[in-house]
PDB file of C-alpha atoms and ligand atoms in Angstrom:
ATOM      1  CA  MET A   1     110.131 113.101 165.105  1.00 90.00           C
ATOM      2  CA  PRO A   2     113.080 111.024 164.128  1.00 93.00           C
ATOM      3  CA  THR A   3     113.861 110.751 160.710  1.00 95.00           C
ATOM      4  CA  LYS A   4     113.694 107.782 158.102  1.00 95.00           C
ATOM      5  CA  HIS A   5     118.084 108.086 158.087  1.00 93.00           C
ATOM      6  CA  ASP A   6     117.852 107.342 161.820  1.00 94.00           C
ATOM      7  CA  VAL A   7     120.297 104.388 162.522  1.00 96.00           C
ATOM      8  CA  ALA A   8     119.376 103.719 166.061  1.00 97.00           C
ATOM      9  CA  LEU A   9     115.549 103.490 165.329  1.00 97.00           C
ATOM     10  CA  ARG A  10     116.018 101.133 162.350  1.00 97.00           C
ATOM     11  CA  THR A  11     118.306  99.016 164.887  1.00 97.00           C
ATOM     12  CA  GLU A  12     115.843  99.522 167.613  1.00 97.00           C
ATOM     13  CA  ILE A  13     113.135  97.815 165.101  1.00 96.00           C
ATOM     14  CA  ILE A  14     114.851  95.111 164.388  1.00 96.00           C
ATOM     15  CA  ALA A  15     115.573  93.970 168.060  1.00 96.00           C
ATOM     16  CA  VAL A  16     112.142  94.320 168.667  1.00 96.00           C
ATOM     17  CA  ALA A  17     111.121  92.408 165.843  1.00 94.00           C
ATOM     18  CA  CYS A  18     113.851  89.652 166.944  1.00 94.00           C
ATOM     19  CA  ASP A  19     112.391  89.611 170.439  1.00 94.00           C
ATOM     20  CA  MET A  20     109.115  88.854 169.478  1.00 92.00           C
ATOM     21  CA  ALA A  21     109.844  86.206 167.318  1.00 89.00           C
ATOM     22  CA  ARG A  22     112.046  84.564 170.279  1.00 91.00           C
ATOM     23  CA  THR A  23     108.917  85.364 172.947  1.00 91.00           C
ATOM     24  CA  GLY A  24     106.696  83.395 170.620  1.00 91.00           C
ATOM     25  CA  LEU A  25     104.625  86.257 169.256  1.00 94.00           C
ATOM     26  CA  THR A  26     105.563  85.441 166.101  1.00 90.00           C
ATOM     27  CA  PHE A  27     106.828  82.479 163.721  1.00 86.00           C
ATOM     28  CA  GLY A  28     109.507  83.278 160.731  1.00 80.00           C
ATOM     29  CA  THR A  29     108.893  85.875 159.051  1.00 78.00           C
ATOM     30  CA  ALA A  30     105.050  86.493 159.542  1.00 83.00           C
ATOM     31  CA  GLY A  31     104.280  89.803 161.073  1.00 89.00           C
ATOM     32  CA  ASN A  32     105.998  93.229 161.107  1.00 93.00           C
ATOM     33  CA  ILE A  33     106.615  96.335 162.788  1.00 96.00           C
ATOM     34  CA  SER A  34     107.199 100.789 162.135  1.00 97.00           C
ATOM     35  CA  VAL A  35     107.639 103.477 163.682  1.00 98.00           C
ATOM     36  CA  ARG A  36     106.520 107.298 162.273  1.00 98.00           C
ATOM     37  CA  VAL A  37     109.076 109.145 161.228  1.00 98.00           C
ATOM     38  CA  ASP A  38     109.072 112.840 159.313  1.00 97.00           C
ATOM     39  CA  GLY A  39     107.885 112.304 155.748  1.00 96.00           C
ATOM     40  CA  GLY A  40     106.521 108.577 156.669  1.00 98.00           C
ATOM     41  CA  PHE A  41     107.494 105.699 158.324  1.00 98.00           C
ATOM     42  CA  LEU A  42     109.915 103.046 158.894  1.00 98.00           C
ATOM     43  CA  VAL A  43     108.848  99.249 158.322  1.00 97.00           C
ATOM     44  CA  THR A  44     110.405  95.602 158.343  1.00 95.00           C
ATOM     45  CA  PRO A  45     111.529  94.803 154.876  1.00 94.00           C
ATOM     46  CA  SER A  46     109.092  91.710 152.947  1.00 92.00           C
ATOM     47  CA  GLY A  47     110.435  88.088 153.299  1.00 87.00           C
ATOM     48  CA  ILE A  48     113.412  88.562 155.018  1.00 89.00           C
ATOM     49  CA  PRO A  49     113.843  86.927 158.670  1.00 89.00           C
ATOM     50  CA  TYR A  50     114.190  89.370 161.331  1.00 90.00           C
ATOM     51  CA  GLU A  51     117.717  88.021 162.686  1.00 89.00           C
ATOM     52  CA  ARG A  52     119.683  87.978 159.173  1.00 92.00           C
ATOM     53  CA  THR A  53     117.606  92.167 158.676  1.00 93.00           C
ATOM     54  CA  THR A  54     120.481  94.827 158.831  1.00 95.00           C
ATOM     55  CA  PRO A  55     119.358  98.403 159.244  1.00 96.00           C
ATOM     56  CA  ASP A  56     119.945  99.202 155.555  1.00 95.00           C
ATOM     57  CA  GLN A  57     117.162  96.745 154.912  1.00 95.00           C
ATOM     58  CA  ILE A  58     114.313  98.655 156.999  1.00 96.00           C
ATOM     59  CA  VAL A  59     112.327 100.425 154.270  1.00 97.00           C
ATOM     60  CA  PHE A  60     111.012 103.686 154.544  1.00 97.00           C
ATOM     61  CA  CYS A  61     107.452 104.590 153.037  1.00 97.00           C
ATOM     62  CA  ASP A  62     105.613 107.683 152.907  1.00 97.00           C
ATOM     63  CA  LEU A  63     102.013 108.077 153.465  1.00 97.00           C
ATOM     64  CA  ASP A  64     101.313 108.267 149.521  1.00 96.00           C
ATOM     65  CA  GLY A  65     101.871 104.496 148.871  1.00 94.00           C
ATOM     66  CA  GLY A  66     105.502 105.177 147.624  1.00 95.00           C
ATOM     67  CA  TYR A  67     108.549 103.441 149.208  1.00 95.00           C
ATOM     68  CA  GLU A  68     112.318 103.983 148.653  1.00 96.00           C
ATOM     69  CA  GLY A  69     115.471 101.692 147.953  1.00 92.00           C
ATOM     70  CA  GLU A  70     116.131  98.431 146.726  1.00 93.00           C
ATOM     71  CA  TRP A  71     114.180  96.463 149.673  1.00 94.00           C
ATOM     72  CA  MET A  72     110.370  95.975 149.325  1.00 93.00           C
ATOM     73  CA  PRO A  73     108.279  96.695 152.404  1.00 94.00           C
ATOM     74  CA  SER A  74     105.853  93.872 154.110  1.00 91.00           C
ATOM     75  CA  VAL A  75     103.222  93.033 152.051  1.00 91.00           C
ATOM     76  CA  GLU A  76     101.046  94.877 154.915  1.00 94.00           C
ATOM     77  CA  TRP A  77     102.212  98.165 154.533  1.00 96.00           C
ATOM     78  CA  ARG A  78      99.319  99.526 153.888  1.00 97.00           C
ATOM     79  CA  LEU A  79      97.686  98.668 157.504  1.00 98.00           C
ATOM     80  CA  HIS A  80     100.342 100.783 158.968  1.00 98.00           C
ATOM     81  CA  ARG A  81     100.229 103.729 156.424  1.00 98.00           C
ATOM     82  CA  ASP A  82      96.687 104.048 156.717  1.00 98.00           C
ATOM     83  CA  ILE A  83      97.032 103.720 160.569  1.00 98.00           C
ATOM     84  CA  TYR A  84      99.476 106.859 160.525  1.00 98.00           C
ATOM     85  CA  LEU A  85      97.104 108.336 158.466  1.00 98.00           C
ATOM     86  CA  ASN A  86      94.168 107.882 160.169  1.00 98.00           C
ATOM     87  CA  LEU A  87      95.550 108.050 163.475  1.00 97.00           C
ATOM     88  CA  PRO A  88      97.570 111.058 164.945  1.00 97.00           C
ATOM     89  CA  ALA A  89      98.468 109.060 168.259  1.00 96.00           C
ATOM     90  CA  ALA A  90      99.905 106.365 166.919  1.00 98.00           C
ATOM     91  CA  GLN A  91     104.106 106.791 166.492  1.00 98.00           C
ATOM     92  CA  ALA A  92     104.570 102.984 165.924  1.00 98.00           C
ATOM     93  CA  VAL A  93     102.746  99.551 164.965  1.00 98.00           C
ATOM     94  CA  VAL A  94     102.888  96.087 165.771  1.00 98.00           C
ATOM     95  CA  HIS A  95     100.997  93.844 163.334  1.00 97.00           C
ATOM     96  CA  VAL A  96     101.574  89.979 164.264  1.00 97.00           C
ATOM     97  CA  HIS A  97      99.683  86.513 163.898  1.00 96.00           C
ATOM     98  CA  SER A  98     100.011  85.808 167.413  1.00 97.00           C
ATOM     99  CA  PRO A  99      98.700  82.135 168.227  1.00 97.00           C
ATOM    100  CA  TYR A 100      95.756  83.386 170.860  1.00 98.00           C
ATOM    101  CA  ALA A 101      94.548  86.473 169.074  1.00 98.00           C
ATOM    102  CA  THR A 102      94.395  84.458 165.431  1.00 98.00           C
ATOM    103  CA  ALA A 103      93.143  81.735 166.933  1.00 98.00           C
ATOM    104  CA  LEU A 104      90.308  83.899 168.284  1.00 98.00           C
ATOM    105  CA  SER A 105      90.082  86.194 165.705  1.00 98.00           C
ATOM    106  CA  CYS A 106      88.711  82.692 163.206  1.00 98.00           C
ATOM    107  CA  LEU A 107      85.853  82.917 165.588  1.00 98.00           C
ATOM    108  CA  ARG A 108      84.988  86.521 164.038  1.00 98.00           C
ATOM    109  CA  ILE A 109      83.755  87.609 167.531  1.00 97.00           C
ATOM    110  CA  ASP A 110      84.251  90.928 169.249  1.00 97.00           C
ATOM    111  CA  ILE A 111      85.916  90.284 172.988  1.00 98.00           C
ATOM    112  CA  PRO A 112      83.643  91.129 175.807  1.00 97.00           C
ATOM    113  CA  ALA A 113      85.015  92.287 178.761  1.00 97.00           C
ATOM    114  CA  PHE A 114      85.819  89.034 180.766  1.00 98.00           C
ATOM    115  CA  HIS A 115      88.908  91.014 182.670  1.00 97.00           C
ATOM    116  CA  TYR A 116      88.664  94.192 183.309  1.00 96.00           C
ATOM    117  CA  MET A 117      92.146  94.768 181.485  1.00 96.00           C
ATOM    118  CA  ILE A 118      90.286  94.513 178.194  1.00 96.00           C
ATOM    119  CA  GLY A 119      89.449  98.251 178.785  1.00 94.00           C
ATOM    120  CA  LYS A 120      93.306  99.023 178.793  1.00 92.00           C
ATOM    121  CA  GLN A 121      93.048  98.896 174.754  1.00 91.00           C
ATOM    122  CA  GLY A 122      90.564 102.047 174.907  1.00 90.00           C
ATOM    123  CA  GLY A 123      87.216 100.310 175.271  1.00 93.00           C
ATOM    124  CA  PRO A 124      84.962  97.343 176.782  1.00 94.00           C
ATOM    125  CA  THR A 125      85.719  95.144 174.192  1.00 96.00           C
ATOM    126  CA  LEU A 126      88.658  94.067 171.969  1.00 98.00           C
ATOM    127  CA  ARG A 127      87.025  94.438 168.224  1.00 98.00           C
ATOM    128  CA  THR A 128      87.319  91.958 165.377  1.00 98.00           C
ATOM    129  CA  ALA A 129      87.601  93.739 162.294  1.00 98.00           C
ATOM    130  CA  ARG A 130      85.884  92.227 159.348  1.00 98.00           C
ATOM    131  CA  TYR A 131      87.528  89.410 156.959  1.00 98.00           C
ATOM    132  CA  ALA A 132      89.256  91.106 153.872  1.00 98.00           C
ATOM    133  CA  THR A 133      92.346  89.522 151.800  1.00 97.00           C
ATOM    134  CA  PHE A 134      95.869  90.472 153.695  1.00 96.00           C
ATOM    135  CA  GLY A 135      97.372  93.418 151.768  1.00 94.00           C
ATOM    136  CA  THR A 136      94.583  94.715 150.470  1.00 96.00           C
ATOM    137  CA  ALA A 137      92.395  98.386 151.164  1.00 97.00           C
ATOM    138  CA  GLU A 138      88.977  96.518 152.151  1.00 98.00           C
ATOM    139  CA  LEU A 139      91.516  94.662 154.848  1.00 98.00           C
ATOM    140  CA  SER A 140      92.876  98.247 155.985  1.00 98.00           C
ATOM    141  CA  ASP A 141      89.560  99.781 155.933  1.00 98.00           C
ATOM    142  CA  ALA A 142      87.664  97.529 158.007  1.00 98.00           C
ATOM    143  CA  MET A 143      90.706  97.879 160.362  1.00 98.00           C
ATOM    144  CA  ILE A 144      90.176 101.732 160.783  1.00 98.00           C
ATOM    145  CA  GLU A 145      86.801 100.549 161.736  1.00 98.00           C
ATOM    146  CA  ALA A 146      87.571  98.254 164.436  1.00 98.00           C
ATOM    147  CA  LEU A 147      90.036 100.987 166.015  1.00 98.00           C
ATOM    148  CA  ALA A 148      87.196 103.825 166.051  1.00 97.00           C
ATOM    149  CA  ASP A 149      86.938 105.401 169.045  1.00 94.00           C
ATOM    150  CA  ASP A 150      90.452 105.174 170.988  1.00 92.00           C
ATOM    151  CA  ARG A 151      90.855 101.744 170.402  1.00 96.00           C
ATOM    152  CA  THR A 152      95.205 100.575 170.674  1.00 97.00           C
ATOM    153  CA  ALA A 153      94.003  97.102 168.895  1.00 98.00           C
ATOM    154  CA  CYS A 154      91.937  94.901 167.184  1.00 98.00           C
ATOM    155  CA  LEU A 155      91.959  91.267 165.415  1.00 98.00           C
ATOM    156  CA  LEU A 156      92.012  90.976 161.647  1.00 98.00           C
ATOM    157  CA  ALA A 157      89.399  88.248 160.910  1.00 98.00           C
ATOM    158  CA  ASN A 158      90.950  84.659 160.133  1.00 98.00           C
ATOM    159  CA  HIS A 159      94.388  86.524 160.225  1.00 97.00           C
ATOM    160  CA  GLY A 160      96.146  87.947 163.368  1.00 97.00           C
ATOM    161  CA  GLN A 161      96.098  91.694 165.572  1.00 98.00           C
ATOM    162  CA  ILE A 162      97.024  94.602 165.140  1.00 98.00           C
ATOM    163  CA  ALA A 163      98.254  97.247 167.905  1.00 98.00           C
ATOM    164  CA  TYR A 164     100.034 101.230 167.929  1.00 98.00           C
ATOM    165  CA  GLY A 165     101.279 103.280 170.485  1.00 97.00           C
ATOM    166  CA  LYS A 166     103.403 106.495 171.125  1.00 96.00           C
ATOM    167  CA  SER A 167     106.427 104.597 170.647  1.00 97.00           C
ATOM    168  CA  LEU A 168     107.887 101.235 169.784  1.00 97.00           C
ATOM    169  CA  ALA A 169     108.192 100.055 173.249  1.00 97.00           C
ATOM    170  CA  GLN A 170     104.297 100.655 173.549  1.00 96.00           C
ATOM    171  CA  ALA A 171     103.145  99.204 170.629  1.00 97.00           C
ATOM    172  CA  TYR A 172     104.585  96.313 171.302  1.00 97.00           C
ATOM    173  CA  SER A 173     103.694  96.203 174.965  1.00 97.00           C
ATOM    174  CA  VAL A 174      99.824  95.993 173.864  1.00 97.00           C
ATOM    175  CA  ALA A 175      99.922  93.728 171.029  1.00 97.00           C
ATOM    176  CA  GLY A 176     101.637  91.909 173.997  1.00 97.00           C
ATOM    177  CA  GLU A 177      98.935  91.778 176.368  1.00 97.00           C
ATOM    178  CA  VAL A 178      96.549  91.183 173.439  1.00 98.00           C
ATOM    179  CA  GLU A 179      97.989  88.076 172.685  1.00 98.00           C
ATOM    180  CA  TYR A 180      97.486  87.325 176.684  1.00 97.00           C
ATOM    181  CA  LEU A 181      94.180  88.675 177.191  1.00 98.00           C
ATOM    182  CA  CYS A 182      93.501  86.487 174.119  1.00 98.00           C
ATOM    183  CA  ARG A 183      95.156  83.275 175.519  1.00 98.00           C
ATOM    184  CA  GLN A 184      93.335  83.875 178.906  1.00 98.00           C
ATOM    185  CA  TYR A 185      89.817  83.965 177.068  1.00 98.00           C
ATOM    186  CA  ALA A 186      90.437  80.796 175.219  1.00 98.00           C
ATOM    187  CA  ILE A 187      91.410  79.562 178.248  1.00 98.00           C
ATOM    188  CA  VAL A 188      88.064  80.565 180.309  1.00 98.00           C
ATOM    189  CA  ARG A 189      85.852  79.334 177.086  1.00 96.00           C
ATOM    190  CA  THR A 190      87.440  76.086 177.295  1.00 97.00           C
ATOM    191  CA  LEU A 191      86.143  76.025 181.154  1.00 97.00           C
ATOM    192  CA  GLY A 192      82.861  77.368 180.516  1.00 96.00           C
ATOM    193  CA  THR A 193      80.846  80.488 179.980  1.00 96.00           C
ATOM    194  CA  PRO A 194      82.690  83.293 181.543  1.00 96.00           C
ATOM    195  CA  VAL A 195      80.599  86.141 183.250  1.00 98.00           C
ATOM    196  CA  ILE A 196      81.053  89.582 181.386  1.00 98.00           C
ATOM    197  CA  LEU A 197      81.509  92.636 183.277  1.00 97.00           C
ATOM    198  CA  ASP A 198      78.219  95.339 182.333  1.00 96.00           C
ATOM    199  CA  ASP A 199      78.876  98.766 181.085  1.00 94.00           C
ATOM    200  CA  THR A 200      78.604 100.990 184.577  1.00 95.00           C
ATOM    201  CA  GLU A 201      81.572  98.634 185.630  1.00 96.00           C
ATOM    202  CA  MET A 202      83.527  99.513 182.028  1.00 94.00           C
ATOM    203  CA  THR A 203      82.745 102.880 182.232  1.00 92.00           C
ATOM    204  CA  GLU A 204      84.534 102.936 186.074  1.00 92.00           C
ATOM    205  CA  VAL A 205      87.659 100.422 184.761  1.00 92.00           C
ATOM    206  CA  MET A 206      87.804 103.484 181.627  1.00 90.00           C
ATOM    207  CA  ARG A 207      88.065 106.359 183.950  1.00 88.00           C
ATOM    208  CA  ARG A 208      90.745 104.683 186.463  1.00 88.00           C
ATOM    209  CA  PHE A 209      92.836 103.148 182.928  1.00 85.00           C
ATOM    210  CA  ARG A 210      92.991 107.056 182.522  1.00 82.00           C
ATOM    211  CA  THR A 211      96.254 106.988 185.292  1.00 80.00           C
ATOM    212  CA  TYR A 212      96.522 103.407 184.987  1.00 77.00           C
ATOM    213  CA  GLY A 213     100.157 103.162 185.602  1.00 76.00           C
ATOM    214  CA  LYS A 214     101.267 106.430 185.767  1.00 80.00           C
ATOM    215  CA  GLN A 215     103.012 108.568 188.166  1.00 83.00           C
ATOM    216  CA  PRO A 216     101.435 111.196 189.910  1.00 82.00           C
ATOM    217  CA  ARG A 217     104.410 113.663 188.423  1.00 85.00           C
ATOM    218  CA  ASP A 218     103.271 112.395 184.638  1.00 83.00           C
ATOM    219  CA  CYS A 219      99.687 113.966 184.952  1.00 83.00           C
ATOM    220  CA  THR A 220      97.566 116.453 184.976  1.00 84.00           C
ATOM    221  CA  PRO A 221      95.718 117.934 188.175  1.00 83.00           C
ATOM    222  CA  GLU A 222      92.791 116.569 187.195  1.00 81.00           C
ATOM    223  CA  GLU A 223      94.107 112.724 186.821  1.00 81.00           C
ATOM    224  CA  VAL A 224      95.835 113.476 190.374  1.00 81.00           C
ATOM    225  CA  ALA A 225      92.509 114.587 191.432  1.00 79.00           C
ATOM    226  CA  MET A 226      90.775 111.335 190.507  1.00 78.00           C
ATOM    227  CA  MET A 227      93.740 108.789 191.635  1.00 79.00           C
ATOM    228  CA  ASP A 228      93.007 106.526 194.102  1.00 78.00           C
ATOM    229  CA  ARG A 229      96.278 106.760 196.007  1.00 80.00           C
ATOM    230  CA  PRO A 230      97.487 105.707 199.690  1.00 82.00           C
ATOM    231  CA  VAL A 231      98.187 108.036 201.048  1.00 83.00           C
ATOM    232  CA  ARG A 232     101.493 109.892 200.946  1.00 83.00           C
ATOM    233  CA  ARG A 233     103.881 110.241 204.058  1.00 88.00           C
ATOM    234  CA  ASP A 234     106.714 112.077 203.772  1.00 83.00           C
ATOM    235  CA  GLY A 235     109.611 110.246 205.942  1.00 75.00           C
TER     236      GLY A 235
HETATM  237 ZN1  LIG B   1      99.505  89.925 158.579  1.00 76.55          ZN
END
């Protein structure tokens, strides 16, 4: 596991934060990123524009609510801390107020399986956590509930979205996919009432997602057996 002193990791956090501002996933200093390290996590600081953030300003927080150094962590540090405390698989967290996810979060509905890619985040819906004031333990508790059953992302009511992954690249990718799905759902809602994929179909989708995007060499024998792949020819 990386340590809190890892300059390359601190630099990567800044690079991803700058990229998410550039791509429109967030604006200004809204949104924050963290990566699990030995003894806690590294997180973006509060109120410093990403393009002016330097590696020493990335804040180390422990899992007991403490932080080190002169820079205060993001006001939403608790969301990150509670994911690391409750979800051992989480190695990185991305929280953003991306436009479509945030817009849909204000409807306070779970996004249904209007598209099979909803299943990629671990279940047949993308849940919306109940509303609570930002920065509070209540919001954190609501988020953890919404992430139950191995969901890797959720919306936060009247607020935005949060996603985690096995790496920073993966967490960032999940946040991007969530925004894209929310954009598609917003479009379809303007066109009419979408047909929702039923539980039987989503169970099959979830089964296929176990090996989605993986090469056979990265899978267990059981996963390879369930792959519906073309026949390999040795040329
Ligand atoms: Zn926020």
